mmCIF file of C-alpha atoms in Angstrom:
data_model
loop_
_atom_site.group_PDB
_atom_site.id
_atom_site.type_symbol
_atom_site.label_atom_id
_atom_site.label_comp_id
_atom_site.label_asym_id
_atom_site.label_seq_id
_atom_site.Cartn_x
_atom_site.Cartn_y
_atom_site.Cartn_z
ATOM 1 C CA UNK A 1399 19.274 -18.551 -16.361
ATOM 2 C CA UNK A 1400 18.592 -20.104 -19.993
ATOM 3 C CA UNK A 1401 17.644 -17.384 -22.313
ATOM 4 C CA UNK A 1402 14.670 -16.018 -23.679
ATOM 5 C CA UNK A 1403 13.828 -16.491 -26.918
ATOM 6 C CA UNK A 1404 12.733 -13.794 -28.905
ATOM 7 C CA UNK A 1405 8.884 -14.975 -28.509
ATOM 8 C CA UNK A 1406 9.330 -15.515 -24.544
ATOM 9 C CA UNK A 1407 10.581 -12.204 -24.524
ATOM 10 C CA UNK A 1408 7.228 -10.552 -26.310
ATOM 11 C CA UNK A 1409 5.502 -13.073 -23.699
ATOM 12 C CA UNK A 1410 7.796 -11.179 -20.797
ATOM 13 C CA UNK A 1411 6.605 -7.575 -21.850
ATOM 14 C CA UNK A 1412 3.294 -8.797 -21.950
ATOM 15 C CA UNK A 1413 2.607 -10.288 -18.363
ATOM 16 C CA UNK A 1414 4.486 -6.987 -17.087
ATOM 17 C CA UNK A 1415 1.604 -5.156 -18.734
ATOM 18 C CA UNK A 1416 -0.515 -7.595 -17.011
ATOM 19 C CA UNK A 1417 -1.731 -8.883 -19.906
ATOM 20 C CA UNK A 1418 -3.773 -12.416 -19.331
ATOM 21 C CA UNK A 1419 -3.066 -15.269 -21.481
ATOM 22 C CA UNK A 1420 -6.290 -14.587 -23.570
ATOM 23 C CA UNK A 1421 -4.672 -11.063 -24.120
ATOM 24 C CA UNK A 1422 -1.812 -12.168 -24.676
ATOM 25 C CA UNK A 1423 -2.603 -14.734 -27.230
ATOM 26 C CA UNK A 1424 -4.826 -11.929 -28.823
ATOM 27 C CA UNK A 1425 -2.259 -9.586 -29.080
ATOM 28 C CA UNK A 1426 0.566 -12.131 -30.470
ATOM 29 C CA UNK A 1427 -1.642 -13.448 -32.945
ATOM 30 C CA UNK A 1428 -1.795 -16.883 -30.856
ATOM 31 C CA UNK A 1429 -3.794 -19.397 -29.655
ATOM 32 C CA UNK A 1430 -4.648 -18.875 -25.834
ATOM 33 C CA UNK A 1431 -3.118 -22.384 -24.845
ATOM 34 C CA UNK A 1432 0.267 -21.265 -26.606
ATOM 35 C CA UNK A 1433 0.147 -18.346 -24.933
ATOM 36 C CA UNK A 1434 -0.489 -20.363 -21.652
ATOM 37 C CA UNK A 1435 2.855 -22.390 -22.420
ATOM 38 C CA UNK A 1436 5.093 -19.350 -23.253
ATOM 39 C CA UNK A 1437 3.838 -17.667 -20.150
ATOM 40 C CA UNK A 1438 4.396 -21.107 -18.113
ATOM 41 C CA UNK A 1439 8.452 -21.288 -20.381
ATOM 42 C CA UNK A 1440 9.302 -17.718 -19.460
ATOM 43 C CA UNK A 1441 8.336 -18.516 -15.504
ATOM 44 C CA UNK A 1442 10.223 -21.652 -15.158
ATOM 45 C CA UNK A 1443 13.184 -20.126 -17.188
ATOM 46 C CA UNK A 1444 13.011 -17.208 -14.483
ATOM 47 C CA UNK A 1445 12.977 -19.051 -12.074
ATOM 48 C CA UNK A 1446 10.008 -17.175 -10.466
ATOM 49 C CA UNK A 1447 6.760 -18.767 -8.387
ATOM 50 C CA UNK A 1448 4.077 -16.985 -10.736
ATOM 51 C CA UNK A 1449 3.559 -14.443 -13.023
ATOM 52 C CA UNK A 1450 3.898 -11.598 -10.431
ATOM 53 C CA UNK A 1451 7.070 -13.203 -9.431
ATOM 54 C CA UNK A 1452 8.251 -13.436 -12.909
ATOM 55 C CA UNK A 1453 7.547 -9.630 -13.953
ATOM 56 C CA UNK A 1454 9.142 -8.592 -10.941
ATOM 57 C CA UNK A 1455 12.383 -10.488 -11.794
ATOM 58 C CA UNK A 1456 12.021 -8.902 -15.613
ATOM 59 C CA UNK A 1457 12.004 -5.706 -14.600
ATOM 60 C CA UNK A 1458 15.258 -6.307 -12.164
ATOM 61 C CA UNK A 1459 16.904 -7.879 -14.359
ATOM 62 C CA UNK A 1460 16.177 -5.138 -17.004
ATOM 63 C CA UNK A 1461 14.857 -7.347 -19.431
ATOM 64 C CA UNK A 1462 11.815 -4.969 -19.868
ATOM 65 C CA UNK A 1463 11.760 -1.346 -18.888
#
């Protein structure tokens, strides 16, 4: 797996609260779109189908508690 960077990992916490990308964007102080392409970087650098997918892998990989 490539790593997270520091940003993708904020993103990571954030869809595991089941944050939306609006939310998320809110809450990091960015744009919804850039939001939308960290959430779409942490997935693909998980390896995981969707978000679901991807917080599920996060948490078993114990890269969020």
């Amino acid at each position: 797996m490539t790593p997270l960077t520091n940003r993708e990992n904020d993103v990571l916490r954030l869809i595991c609260d089941g944050l939306s990308n609006r939310e998320i964007g809110l809450s990091l102080h960015i744009a919804e779109t850039t939001a939308r392409d960290h959430v779409h970087s942490v997935i693909r650098k998980m390896n995981a189908r969707n978000r679901t997918a991807c917080a599920v892998e996060g948490i078993r990989r114990q890269l969020v508690s």
